[in-house]
CSV table of C-alpha atoms in Angstrom, one decimal:
chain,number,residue,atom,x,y,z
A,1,UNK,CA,18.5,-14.4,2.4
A,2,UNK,CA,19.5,-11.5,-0.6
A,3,UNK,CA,17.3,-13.3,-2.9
A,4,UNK,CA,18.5,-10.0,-5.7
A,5,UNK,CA,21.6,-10.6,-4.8
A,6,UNK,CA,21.7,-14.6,-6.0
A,7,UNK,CA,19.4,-14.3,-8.7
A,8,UNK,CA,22.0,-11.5,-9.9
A,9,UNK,CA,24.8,-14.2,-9.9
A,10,UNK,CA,22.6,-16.0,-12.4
A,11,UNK,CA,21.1,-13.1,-14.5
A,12,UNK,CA,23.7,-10.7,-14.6
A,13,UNK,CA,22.9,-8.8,-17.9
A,14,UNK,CA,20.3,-10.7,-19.4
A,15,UNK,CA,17.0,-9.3,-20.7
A,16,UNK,CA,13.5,-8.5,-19.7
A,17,UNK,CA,10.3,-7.6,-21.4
A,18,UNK,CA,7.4,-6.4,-19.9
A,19,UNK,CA,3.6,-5.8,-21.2
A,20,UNK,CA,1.0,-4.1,-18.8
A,21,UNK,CA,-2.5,-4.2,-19.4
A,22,UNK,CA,-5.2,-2.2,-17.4
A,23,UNK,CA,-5.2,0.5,-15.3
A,24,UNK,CA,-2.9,3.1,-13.8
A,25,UNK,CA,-2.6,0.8,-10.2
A,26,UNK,CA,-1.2,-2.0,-12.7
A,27,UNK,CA,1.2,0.2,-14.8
A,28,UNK,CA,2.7,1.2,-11.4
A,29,UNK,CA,3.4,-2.4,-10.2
A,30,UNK,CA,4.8,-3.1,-13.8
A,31,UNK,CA,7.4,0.2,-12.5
A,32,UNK,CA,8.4,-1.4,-9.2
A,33,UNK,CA,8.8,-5.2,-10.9
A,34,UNK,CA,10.7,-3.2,-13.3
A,35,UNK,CA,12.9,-2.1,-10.2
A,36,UNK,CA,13.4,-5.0,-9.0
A,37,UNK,CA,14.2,-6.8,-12.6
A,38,UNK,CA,17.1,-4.1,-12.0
A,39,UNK,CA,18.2,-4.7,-9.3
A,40,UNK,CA,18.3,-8.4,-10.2
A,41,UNK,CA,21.0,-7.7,-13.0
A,42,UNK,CA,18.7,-8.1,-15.4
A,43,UNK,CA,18.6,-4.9,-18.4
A,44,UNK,CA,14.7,-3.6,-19.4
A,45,UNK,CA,14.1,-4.4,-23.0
A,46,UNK,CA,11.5,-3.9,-25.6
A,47,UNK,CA,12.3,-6.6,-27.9
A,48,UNK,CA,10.0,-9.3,-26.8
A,49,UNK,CA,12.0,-12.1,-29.3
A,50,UNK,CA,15.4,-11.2,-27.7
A,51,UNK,CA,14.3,-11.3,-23.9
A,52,UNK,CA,15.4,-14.4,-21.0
A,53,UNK,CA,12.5,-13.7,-19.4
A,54,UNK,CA,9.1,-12.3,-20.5
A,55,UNK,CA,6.4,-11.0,-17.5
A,56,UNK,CA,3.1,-10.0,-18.5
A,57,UNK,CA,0.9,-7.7,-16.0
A,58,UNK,CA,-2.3,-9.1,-16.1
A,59,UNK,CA,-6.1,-7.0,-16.1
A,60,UNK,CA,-9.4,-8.6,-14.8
A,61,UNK,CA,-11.5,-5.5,-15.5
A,62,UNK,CA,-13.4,-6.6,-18.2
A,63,UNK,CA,-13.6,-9.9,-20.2
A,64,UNK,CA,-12.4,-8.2,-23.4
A,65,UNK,CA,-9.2,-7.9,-21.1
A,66,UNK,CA,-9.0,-11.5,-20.1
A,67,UNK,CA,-9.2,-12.8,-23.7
A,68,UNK,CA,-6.5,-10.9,-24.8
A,69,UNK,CA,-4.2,-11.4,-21.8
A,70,UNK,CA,-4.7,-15.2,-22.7
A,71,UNK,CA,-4.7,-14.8,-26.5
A,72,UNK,CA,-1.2,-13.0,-25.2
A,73,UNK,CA,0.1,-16.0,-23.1
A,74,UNK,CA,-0.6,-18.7,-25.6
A,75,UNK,CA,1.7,-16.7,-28.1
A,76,UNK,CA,4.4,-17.1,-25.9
A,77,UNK,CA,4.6,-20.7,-26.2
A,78,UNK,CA,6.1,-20.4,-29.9
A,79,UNK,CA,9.0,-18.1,-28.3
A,80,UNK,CA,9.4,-20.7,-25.2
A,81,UNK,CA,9.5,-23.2,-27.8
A,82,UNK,CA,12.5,-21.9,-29.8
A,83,UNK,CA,14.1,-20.9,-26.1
A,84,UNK,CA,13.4,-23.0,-23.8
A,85,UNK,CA,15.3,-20.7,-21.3
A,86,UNK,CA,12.9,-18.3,-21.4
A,87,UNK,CA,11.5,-17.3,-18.2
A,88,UNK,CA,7.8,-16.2,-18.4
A,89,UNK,CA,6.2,-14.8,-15.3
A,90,UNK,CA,2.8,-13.9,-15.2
A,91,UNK,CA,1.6,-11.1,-12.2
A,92,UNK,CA,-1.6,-8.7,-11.9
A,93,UNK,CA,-5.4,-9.0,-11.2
A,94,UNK,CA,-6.1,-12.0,-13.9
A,95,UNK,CA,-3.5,-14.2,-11.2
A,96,UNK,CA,-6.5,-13.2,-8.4
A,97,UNK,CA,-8.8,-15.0,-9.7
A,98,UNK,CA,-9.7,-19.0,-9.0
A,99,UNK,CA,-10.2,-20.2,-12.8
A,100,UNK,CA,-7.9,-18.8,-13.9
A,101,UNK,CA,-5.2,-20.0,-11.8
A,102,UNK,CA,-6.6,-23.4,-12.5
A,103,UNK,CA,-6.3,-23.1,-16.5
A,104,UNK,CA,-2.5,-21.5,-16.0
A,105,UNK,CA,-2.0,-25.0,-13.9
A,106,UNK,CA,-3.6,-26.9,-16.1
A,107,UNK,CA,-3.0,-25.8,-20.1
A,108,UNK,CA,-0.3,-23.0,-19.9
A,109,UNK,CA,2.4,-25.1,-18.5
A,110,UNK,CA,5.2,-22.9,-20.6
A,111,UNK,CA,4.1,-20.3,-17.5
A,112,UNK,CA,7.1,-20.6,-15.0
A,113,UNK,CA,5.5,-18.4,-12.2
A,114,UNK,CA,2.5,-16.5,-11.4
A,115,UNK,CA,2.4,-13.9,-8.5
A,116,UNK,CA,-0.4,-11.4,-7.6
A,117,UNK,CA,-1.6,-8.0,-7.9
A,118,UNK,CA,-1.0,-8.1,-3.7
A,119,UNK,CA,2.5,-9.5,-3.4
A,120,UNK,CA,4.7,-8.2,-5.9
A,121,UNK,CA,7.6,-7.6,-3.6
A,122,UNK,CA,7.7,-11.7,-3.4
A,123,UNK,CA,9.4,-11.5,-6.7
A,124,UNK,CA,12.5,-11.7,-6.1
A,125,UNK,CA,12.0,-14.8,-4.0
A,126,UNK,CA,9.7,-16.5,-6.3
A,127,UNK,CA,12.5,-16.0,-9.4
A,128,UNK,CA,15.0,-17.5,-6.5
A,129,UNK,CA,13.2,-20.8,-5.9
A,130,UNK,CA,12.2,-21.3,-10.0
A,131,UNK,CA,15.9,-20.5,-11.3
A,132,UNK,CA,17.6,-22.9,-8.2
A,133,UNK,CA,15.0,-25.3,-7.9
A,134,UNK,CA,13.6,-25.4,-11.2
A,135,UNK,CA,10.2,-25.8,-10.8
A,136,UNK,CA,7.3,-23.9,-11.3
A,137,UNK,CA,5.9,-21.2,-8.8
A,138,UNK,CA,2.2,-20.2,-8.1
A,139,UNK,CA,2.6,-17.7,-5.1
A,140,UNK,CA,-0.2,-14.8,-4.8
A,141,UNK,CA,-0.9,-14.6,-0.9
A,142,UNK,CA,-0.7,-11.4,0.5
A,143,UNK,CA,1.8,-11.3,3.4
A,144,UNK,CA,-0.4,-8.4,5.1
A,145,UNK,CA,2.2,-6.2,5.3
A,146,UNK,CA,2.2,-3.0,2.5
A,147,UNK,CA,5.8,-2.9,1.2
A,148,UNK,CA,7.5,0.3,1.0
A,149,UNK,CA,10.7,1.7,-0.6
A,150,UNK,CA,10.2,-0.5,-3.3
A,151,UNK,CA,12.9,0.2,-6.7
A,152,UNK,CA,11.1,1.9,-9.3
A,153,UNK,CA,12.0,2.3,-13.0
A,154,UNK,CA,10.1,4.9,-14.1
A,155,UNK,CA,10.5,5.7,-18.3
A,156,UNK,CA,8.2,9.1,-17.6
A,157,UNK,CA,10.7,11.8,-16.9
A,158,UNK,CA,8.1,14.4,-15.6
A,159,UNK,CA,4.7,12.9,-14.8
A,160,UNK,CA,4.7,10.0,-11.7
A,161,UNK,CA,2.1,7.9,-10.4
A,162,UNK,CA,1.7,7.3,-6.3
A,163,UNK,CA,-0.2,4.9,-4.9
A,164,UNK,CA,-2.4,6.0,-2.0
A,165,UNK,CA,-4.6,3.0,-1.1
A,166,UNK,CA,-4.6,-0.8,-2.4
A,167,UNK,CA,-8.1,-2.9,-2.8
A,168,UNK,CA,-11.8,-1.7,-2.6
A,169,UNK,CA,-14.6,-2.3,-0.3
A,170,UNK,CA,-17.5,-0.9,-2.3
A,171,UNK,CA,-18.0,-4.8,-4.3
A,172,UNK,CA,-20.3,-3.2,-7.0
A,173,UNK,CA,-22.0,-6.0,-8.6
A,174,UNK,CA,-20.2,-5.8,-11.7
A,175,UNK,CA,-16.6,-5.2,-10.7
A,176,UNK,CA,-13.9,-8.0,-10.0
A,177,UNK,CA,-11.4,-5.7,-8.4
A,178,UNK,CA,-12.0,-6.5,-4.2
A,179,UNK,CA,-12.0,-9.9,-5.1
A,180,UNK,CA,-8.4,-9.7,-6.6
A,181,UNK,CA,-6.8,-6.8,-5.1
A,182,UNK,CA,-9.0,-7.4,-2.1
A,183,UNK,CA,-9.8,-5.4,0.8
A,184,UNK,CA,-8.9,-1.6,1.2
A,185,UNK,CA,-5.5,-0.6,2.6
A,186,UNK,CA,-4.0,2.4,2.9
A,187,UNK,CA,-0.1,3.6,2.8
A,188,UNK,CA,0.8,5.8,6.1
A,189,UNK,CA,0.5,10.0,4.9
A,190,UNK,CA,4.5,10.4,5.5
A,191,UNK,CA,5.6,7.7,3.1
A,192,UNK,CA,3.3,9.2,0.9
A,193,UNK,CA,4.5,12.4,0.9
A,194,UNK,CA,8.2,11.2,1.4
A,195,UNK,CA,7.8,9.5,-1.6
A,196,UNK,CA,6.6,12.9,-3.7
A,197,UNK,CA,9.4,14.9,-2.3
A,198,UNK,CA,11.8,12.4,-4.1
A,199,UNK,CA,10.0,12.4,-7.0
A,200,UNK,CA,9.8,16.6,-6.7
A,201,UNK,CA,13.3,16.7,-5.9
A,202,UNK,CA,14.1,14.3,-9.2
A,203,UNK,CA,12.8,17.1,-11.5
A,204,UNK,CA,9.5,15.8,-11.2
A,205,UNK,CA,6.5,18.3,-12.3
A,206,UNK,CA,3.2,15.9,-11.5
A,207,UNK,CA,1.9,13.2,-9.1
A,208,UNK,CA,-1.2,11.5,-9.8
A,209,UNK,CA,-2.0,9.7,-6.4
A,210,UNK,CA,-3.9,6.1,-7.4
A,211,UNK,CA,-6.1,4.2,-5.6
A,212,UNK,CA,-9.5,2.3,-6.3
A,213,UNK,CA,-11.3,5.0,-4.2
A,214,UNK,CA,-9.1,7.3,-3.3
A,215,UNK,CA,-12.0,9.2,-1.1
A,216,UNK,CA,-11.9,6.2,1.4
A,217,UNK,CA,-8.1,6.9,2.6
A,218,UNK,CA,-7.9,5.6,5.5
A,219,UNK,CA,-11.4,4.9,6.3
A,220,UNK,CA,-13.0,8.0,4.8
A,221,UNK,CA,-13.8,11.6,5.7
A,222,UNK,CA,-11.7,13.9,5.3
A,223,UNK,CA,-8.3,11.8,5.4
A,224,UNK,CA,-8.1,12.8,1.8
A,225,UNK,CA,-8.4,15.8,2.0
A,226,UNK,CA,-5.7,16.4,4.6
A,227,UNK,CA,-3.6,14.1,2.7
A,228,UNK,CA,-4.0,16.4,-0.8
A,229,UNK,CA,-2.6,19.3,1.8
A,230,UNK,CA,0.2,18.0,2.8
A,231,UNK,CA,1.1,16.8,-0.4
A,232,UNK,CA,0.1,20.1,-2.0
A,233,UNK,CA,2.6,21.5,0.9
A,234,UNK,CA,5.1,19.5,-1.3
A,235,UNK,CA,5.2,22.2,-3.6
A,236,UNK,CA,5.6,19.7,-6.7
A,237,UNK,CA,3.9,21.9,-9.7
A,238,UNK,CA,1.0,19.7,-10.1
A,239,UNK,CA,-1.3,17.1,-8.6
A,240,UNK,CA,-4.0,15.1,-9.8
A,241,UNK,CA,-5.8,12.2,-8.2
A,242,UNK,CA,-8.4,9.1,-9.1
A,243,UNK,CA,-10.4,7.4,-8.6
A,244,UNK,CA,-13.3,9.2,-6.7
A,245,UNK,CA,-16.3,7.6,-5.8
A,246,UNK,CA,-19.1,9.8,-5.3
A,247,UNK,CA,-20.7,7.6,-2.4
A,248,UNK,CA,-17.5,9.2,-0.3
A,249,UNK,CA,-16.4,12.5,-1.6
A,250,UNK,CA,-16.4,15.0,1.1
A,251,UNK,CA,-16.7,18.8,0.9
A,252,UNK,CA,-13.4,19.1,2.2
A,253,UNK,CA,-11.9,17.6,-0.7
A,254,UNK,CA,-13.3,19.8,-3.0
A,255,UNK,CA,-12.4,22.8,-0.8
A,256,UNK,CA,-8.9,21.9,-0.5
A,257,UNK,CA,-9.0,21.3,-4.8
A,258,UNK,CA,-10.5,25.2,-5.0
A,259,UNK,CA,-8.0,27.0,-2.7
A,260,UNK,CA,-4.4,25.1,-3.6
A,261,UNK,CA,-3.0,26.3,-7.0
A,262,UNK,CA,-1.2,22.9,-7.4
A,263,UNK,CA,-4.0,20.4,-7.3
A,264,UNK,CA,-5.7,19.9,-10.8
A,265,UNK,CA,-9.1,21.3,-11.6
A,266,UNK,CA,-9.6,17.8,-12.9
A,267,UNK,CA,-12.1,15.6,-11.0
A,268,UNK,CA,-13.0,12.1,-12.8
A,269,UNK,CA,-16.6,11.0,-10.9
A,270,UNK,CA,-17.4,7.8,-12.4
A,271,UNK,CA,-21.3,7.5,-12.5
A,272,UNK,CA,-21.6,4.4,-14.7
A,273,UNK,CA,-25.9,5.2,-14.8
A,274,UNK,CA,-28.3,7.5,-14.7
A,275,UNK,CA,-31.1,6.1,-13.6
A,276,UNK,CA,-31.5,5.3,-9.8
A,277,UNK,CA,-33.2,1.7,-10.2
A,278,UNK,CA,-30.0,0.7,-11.9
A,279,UNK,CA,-27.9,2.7,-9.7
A,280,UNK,CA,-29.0,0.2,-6.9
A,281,UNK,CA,-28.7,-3.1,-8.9
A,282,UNK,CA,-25.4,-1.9,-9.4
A,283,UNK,CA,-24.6,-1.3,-5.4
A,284,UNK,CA,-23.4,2.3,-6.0
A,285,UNK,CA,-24.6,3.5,-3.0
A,286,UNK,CA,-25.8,7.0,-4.2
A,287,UNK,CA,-29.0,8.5,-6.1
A,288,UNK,CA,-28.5,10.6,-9.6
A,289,UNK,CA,-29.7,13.7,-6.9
A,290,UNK,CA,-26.6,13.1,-5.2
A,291,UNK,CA,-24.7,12.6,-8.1
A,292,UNK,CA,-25.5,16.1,-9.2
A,293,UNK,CA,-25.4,18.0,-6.4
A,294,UNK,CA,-22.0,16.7,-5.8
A,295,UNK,CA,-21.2,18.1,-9.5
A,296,UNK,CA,-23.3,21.3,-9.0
A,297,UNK,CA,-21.0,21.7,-5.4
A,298,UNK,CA,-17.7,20.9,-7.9
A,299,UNK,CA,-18.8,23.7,-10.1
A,300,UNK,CA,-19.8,26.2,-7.4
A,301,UNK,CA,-16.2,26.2,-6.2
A,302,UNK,CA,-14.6,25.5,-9.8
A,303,UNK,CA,-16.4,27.2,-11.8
A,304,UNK,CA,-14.1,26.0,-14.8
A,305,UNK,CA,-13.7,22.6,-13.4
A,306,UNK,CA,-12.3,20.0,-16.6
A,307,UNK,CA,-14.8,16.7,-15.6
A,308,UNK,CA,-15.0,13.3,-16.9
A,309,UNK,CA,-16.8,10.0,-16.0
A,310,UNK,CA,-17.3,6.7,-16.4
A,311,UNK,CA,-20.6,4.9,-18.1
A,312,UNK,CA,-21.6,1.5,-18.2
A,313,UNK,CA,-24.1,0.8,-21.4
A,314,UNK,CA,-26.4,-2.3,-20.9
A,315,UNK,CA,-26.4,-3.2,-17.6
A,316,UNK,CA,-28.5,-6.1,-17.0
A,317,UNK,CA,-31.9,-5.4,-16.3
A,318,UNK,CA,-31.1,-2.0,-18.1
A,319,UNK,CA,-34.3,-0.7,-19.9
A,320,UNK,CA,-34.3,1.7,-22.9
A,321,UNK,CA,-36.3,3.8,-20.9
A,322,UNK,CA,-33.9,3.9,-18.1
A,323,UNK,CA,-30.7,4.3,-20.2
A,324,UNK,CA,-32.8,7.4,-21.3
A,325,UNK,CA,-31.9,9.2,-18.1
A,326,UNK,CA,-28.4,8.2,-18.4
A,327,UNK,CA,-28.6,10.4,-21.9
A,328,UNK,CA,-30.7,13.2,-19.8
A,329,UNK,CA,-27.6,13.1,-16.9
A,330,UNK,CA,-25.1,13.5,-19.9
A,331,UNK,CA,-26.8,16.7,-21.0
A,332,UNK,CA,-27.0,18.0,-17.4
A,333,UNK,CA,-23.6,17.8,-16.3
A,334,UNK,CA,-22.0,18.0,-20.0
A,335,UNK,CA,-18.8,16.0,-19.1
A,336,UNK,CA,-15.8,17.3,-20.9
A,337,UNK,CA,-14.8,13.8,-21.8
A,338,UNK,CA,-16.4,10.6,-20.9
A,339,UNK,CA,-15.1,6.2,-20.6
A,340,UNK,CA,-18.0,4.0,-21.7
A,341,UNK,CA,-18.4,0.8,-22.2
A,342,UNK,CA,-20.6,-2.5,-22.8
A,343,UNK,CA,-21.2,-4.4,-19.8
A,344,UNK,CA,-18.9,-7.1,-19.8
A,345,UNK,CA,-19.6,-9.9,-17.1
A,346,UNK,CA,-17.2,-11.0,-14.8
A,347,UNK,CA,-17.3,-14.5,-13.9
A,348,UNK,CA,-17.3,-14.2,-10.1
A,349,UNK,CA,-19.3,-10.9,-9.7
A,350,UNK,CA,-23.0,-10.6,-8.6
A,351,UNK,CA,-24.3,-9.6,-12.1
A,352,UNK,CA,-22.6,-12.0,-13.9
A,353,UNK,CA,-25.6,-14.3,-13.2
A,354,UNK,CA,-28.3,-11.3,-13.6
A,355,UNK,CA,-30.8,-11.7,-16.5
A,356,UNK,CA,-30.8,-9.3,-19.5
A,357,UNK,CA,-33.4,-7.2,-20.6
A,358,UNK,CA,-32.0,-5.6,-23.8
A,359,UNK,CA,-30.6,-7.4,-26.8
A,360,UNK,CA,-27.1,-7.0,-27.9
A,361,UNK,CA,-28.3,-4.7,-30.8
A,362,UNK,CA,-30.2,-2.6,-28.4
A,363,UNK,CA,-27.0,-2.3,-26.0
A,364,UNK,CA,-24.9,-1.4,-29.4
A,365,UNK,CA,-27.7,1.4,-30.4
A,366,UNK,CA,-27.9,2.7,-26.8
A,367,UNK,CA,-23.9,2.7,-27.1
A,368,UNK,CA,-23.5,4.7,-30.0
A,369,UNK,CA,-26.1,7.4,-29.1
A,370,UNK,CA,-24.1,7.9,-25.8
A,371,UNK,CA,-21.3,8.7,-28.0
A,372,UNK,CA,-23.2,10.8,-30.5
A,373,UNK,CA,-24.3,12.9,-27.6
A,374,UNK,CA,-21.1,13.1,-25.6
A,375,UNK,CA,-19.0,13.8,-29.0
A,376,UNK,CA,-21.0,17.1,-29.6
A,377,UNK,CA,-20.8,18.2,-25.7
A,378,UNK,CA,-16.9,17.9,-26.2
A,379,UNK,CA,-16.7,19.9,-29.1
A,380,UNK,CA,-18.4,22.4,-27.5
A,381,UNK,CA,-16.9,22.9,-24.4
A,382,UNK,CA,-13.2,22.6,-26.4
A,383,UNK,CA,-14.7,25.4,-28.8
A,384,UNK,CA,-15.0,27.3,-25.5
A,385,UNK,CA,-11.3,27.5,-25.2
A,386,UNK,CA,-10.7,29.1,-28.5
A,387,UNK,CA,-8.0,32.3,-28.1
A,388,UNK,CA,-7.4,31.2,-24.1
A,389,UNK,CA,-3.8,30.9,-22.9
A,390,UNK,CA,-3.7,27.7,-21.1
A,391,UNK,CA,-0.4,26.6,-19.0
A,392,UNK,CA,0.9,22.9,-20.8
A,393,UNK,CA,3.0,20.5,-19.1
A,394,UNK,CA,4.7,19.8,-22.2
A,395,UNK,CA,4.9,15.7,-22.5
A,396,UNK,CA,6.9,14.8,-25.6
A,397,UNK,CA,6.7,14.5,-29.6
A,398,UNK,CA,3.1,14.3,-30.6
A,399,UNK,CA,2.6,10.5,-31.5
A,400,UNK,CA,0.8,11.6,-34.3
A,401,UNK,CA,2.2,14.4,-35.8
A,402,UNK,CA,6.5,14.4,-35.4
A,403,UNK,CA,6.7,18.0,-36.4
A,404,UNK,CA,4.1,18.9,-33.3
A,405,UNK,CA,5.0,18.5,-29.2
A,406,UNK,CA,2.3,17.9,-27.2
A,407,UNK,CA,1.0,18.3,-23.4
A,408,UNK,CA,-1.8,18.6,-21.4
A,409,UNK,CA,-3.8,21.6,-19.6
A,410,UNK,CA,-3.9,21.4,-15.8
A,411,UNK,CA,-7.6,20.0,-16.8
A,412,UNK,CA,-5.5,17.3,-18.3
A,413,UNK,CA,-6.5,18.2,-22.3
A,414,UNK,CA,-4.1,17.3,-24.8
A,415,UNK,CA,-2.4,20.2,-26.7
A,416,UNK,CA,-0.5,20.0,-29.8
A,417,UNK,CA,2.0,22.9,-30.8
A,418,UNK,CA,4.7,24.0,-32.4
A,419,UNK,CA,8.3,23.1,-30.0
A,420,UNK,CA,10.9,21.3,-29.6
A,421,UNK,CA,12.6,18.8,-27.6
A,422,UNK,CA,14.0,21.2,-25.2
A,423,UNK,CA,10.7,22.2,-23.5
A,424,UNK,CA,9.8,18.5,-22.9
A,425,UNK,CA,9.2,19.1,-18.8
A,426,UNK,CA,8.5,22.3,-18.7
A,427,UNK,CA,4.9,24.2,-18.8
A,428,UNK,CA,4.4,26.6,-21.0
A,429,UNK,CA,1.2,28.7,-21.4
A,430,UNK,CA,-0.3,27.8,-25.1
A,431,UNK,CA,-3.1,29.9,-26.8
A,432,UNK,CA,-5.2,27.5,-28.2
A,433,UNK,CA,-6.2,28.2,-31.8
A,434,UNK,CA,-7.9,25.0,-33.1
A,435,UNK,CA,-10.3,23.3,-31.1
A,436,UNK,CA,-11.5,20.3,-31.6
A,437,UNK,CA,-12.9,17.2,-29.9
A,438,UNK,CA,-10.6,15.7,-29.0
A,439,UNK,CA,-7.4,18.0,-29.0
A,440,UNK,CA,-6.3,21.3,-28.8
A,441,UNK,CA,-4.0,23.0,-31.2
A,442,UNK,CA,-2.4,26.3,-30.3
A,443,UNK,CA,0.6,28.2,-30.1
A,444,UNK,CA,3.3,28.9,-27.4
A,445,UNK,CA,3.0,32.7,-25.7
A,446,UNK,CA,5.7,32.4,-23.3
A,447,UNK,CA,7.2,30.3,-20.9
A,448,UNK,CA,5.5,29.6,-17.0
A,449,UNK,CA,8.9,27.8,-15.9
């Protein structure tokens, strides 16, 4: 049956508002349900009080994430109250996971259907059988099939995201992720690379290619790295890719980064500790030894190399003494820019029943030194830049400053400078004036494109 085609019958110019939370995997589903809203009749909107039907792209990442996802839901029970036509549809990671499907059943009942992070391509069926048989759907099996040629509405002109690989098999003990997006699977290389020839052929200047681990394409070795050629063979200006995970990056991959002038000198490493004792509560799978000989390798070939990372404060079982070597690893590799966080347990997950060492206060104090330190290493290295001419993929109007465009370096630094609208798209090299921690501020030189 052309489930689009009779849901279109019914929807035919009616509205649709969509919130993502989470990651860059979840922004891209929201883009192909998007699609298929489309293709359903249905118009994108971003006037949540106006919309039929209201679908909210859930996170399970943290439970920070969770809260607000819920605190999110229960608000729409007001608008389902004043339209009781409203349609809301739930999808994403938070649908993955037992209780929470259970409280959706149970005290969200103004949520008409809930899909996963794994079948979004059911969609159109599942609005079928609510809007004809009027009754509530709860549908997140994965068929076992990866769907391709999914329609995508993209609102990013110039920068595209392209899934790789789907789930994870690593099941560190604080991460939810292979028990909702489950195990790994990877695309085949030519729809991969079909897919970035559209998207280079559309105007498109970047790809970032997603996945969970994107070093275990495929099973690992160097499958990555032969994919990043024949993308790079593409000729699409640039490439960037995350996320790696240092138990699998091969030499190859870092080779192929150093000899193609398309693929970003930007490699995001997530270490989340510094010590090895948590390293291995945490089933990471690698020492801090490794850890920085893969960045010493990195640097070798790169020599300017833009890196960042991931940190996890407060792991359980976390001493101060142990999130001391975390501070000493910051100073060694002297990240350009850094994600940290508060461990967060996630019901499910191994350490969610580990015991605590620290106190909250201690995790807070721990928290903000991390930040202290990593603050001043980013100044510095920005300061570094002062008077170099940097090509800038020119994104838009600064969301901060009107009068300013802004775009990013090929190590993916923000840039704000004097434009205009015209050179949205476009690189331009930028000698940067004004660093500062978080931003550059410069000044056009001439045009690269």
């Amino acid at each position: 049956m052309n489930y689009e085609a009779k849901v279109k019958e019914l929807c035919e110019g009616k509205k649709a508002f969509i919130r993502t939370f989470g990651c860059q995997l979840n922004e891209n589903d929201s883009e192909k349900l998007a699609g298929m809203l489309q293709t359903m009749g249905y118009v994108i909107s971003d006037d949540i009080r106006t919309a039929d039907l209201v679908l909210l792209n859930t996170c399970a990442i943290r439970e920070n994430a969770e809260k607000k996802t819920f605190g999110a839901v229960g608000l729409l029970k007001n608008l389902k109250e004043k339209n009781p036509a409203l349609i809301v549809v739930m999808a994403g990671c938070m649908t993955g996971e037992t209780h929470v499907m259970d409280k959706l059943r149970a005290t969200y009942c103004h949520v008409d259907i809930v899909l996963g992070s794994n079948n979004i391509d059911a969609f159109p069926r599942l609005l079928y059988t609510y809007l004809y048989e009027k009754e509530r759907v709860f549908d997140t099996e994965y068929a076992g099939v990866l769907p391709e040629g999914l329609p995508t509405y993209r609102q990013d002109k110039f920068r595209a995201s392209v899934p790789v690989m789907y789930g994870c098999n690593n099941f560190c003990a604080y991460c939810i992720v292979p028990y909702v997006r489950g195990r790994e699977r990877s695309r085949k290389a030519a729809d991969i690379v079909r897919e970035v020839e559209t998207l280079r052929d559309n105007g498109y200047m970047e790809v970032m290619l997603l996945g969970q681990n994107v070093n275990s394409y495929q099973g690992g070795g160097d499958a990555f790295a032969r994919l990043l050629q024949q993308v790079s063979d593409t000729g699409i200006p640039r490439i960037r890719f995350m996320t790696s995970h240092p138990k699998d990056i091969s030499d190859a991959v870092l080779d192929v980064m150093a000899s193609r002038d398309n693929i970003c000198k930007a490699l995001h490493l997530p270490v989340q500790a510094g010590n090895n004792r948590v390293l291995a509560a945490m089933n990471r799978r690698y020492t801090r030894e490794k850890y920085l000989s893969i960045v010493e390798k990195a640097r070798e070939k790169m020599p300017d190399i833009v890196l960042t990372t991931d940190i996890i404060v407060g792991f359980p079982g976390e001493t101060n003494e142990e999130f001391a070597d975390t501070i000493s690893l910051l100073k060694a590799v002297r990240y350009d820019m850094i994600f940290s966080f508060i461990f967060s347990p996630r019901q499910g997950t191994p350490a969610a029943n580990m015991a605590d060492v620290l106190t909250a206060e201690e995790k807070k104090r721990n928290f903000d030194q991390l930040l202290q330190v990593q603050n001043q290493i980013s100044k510095e290295k920005n300061l570094q830049l002062a008077d170099k001419i940097l090509p800038v993929l020119v994104e838009g109007r600064s969301k901060t400053d009107a009068t300013m465009m802004t775009g990013r370096t090929d190590g993916g630094k923000i840039v704000h400078f004097k434009g205009d609208d015209g050179l949205c798209g476009r690189i331009v090299d930028v000698q940067i004036q004004t660093p500062k921690t978080w931003n550059l501020q410069g000044e056009i030189v001439c045009h690269s494109n």
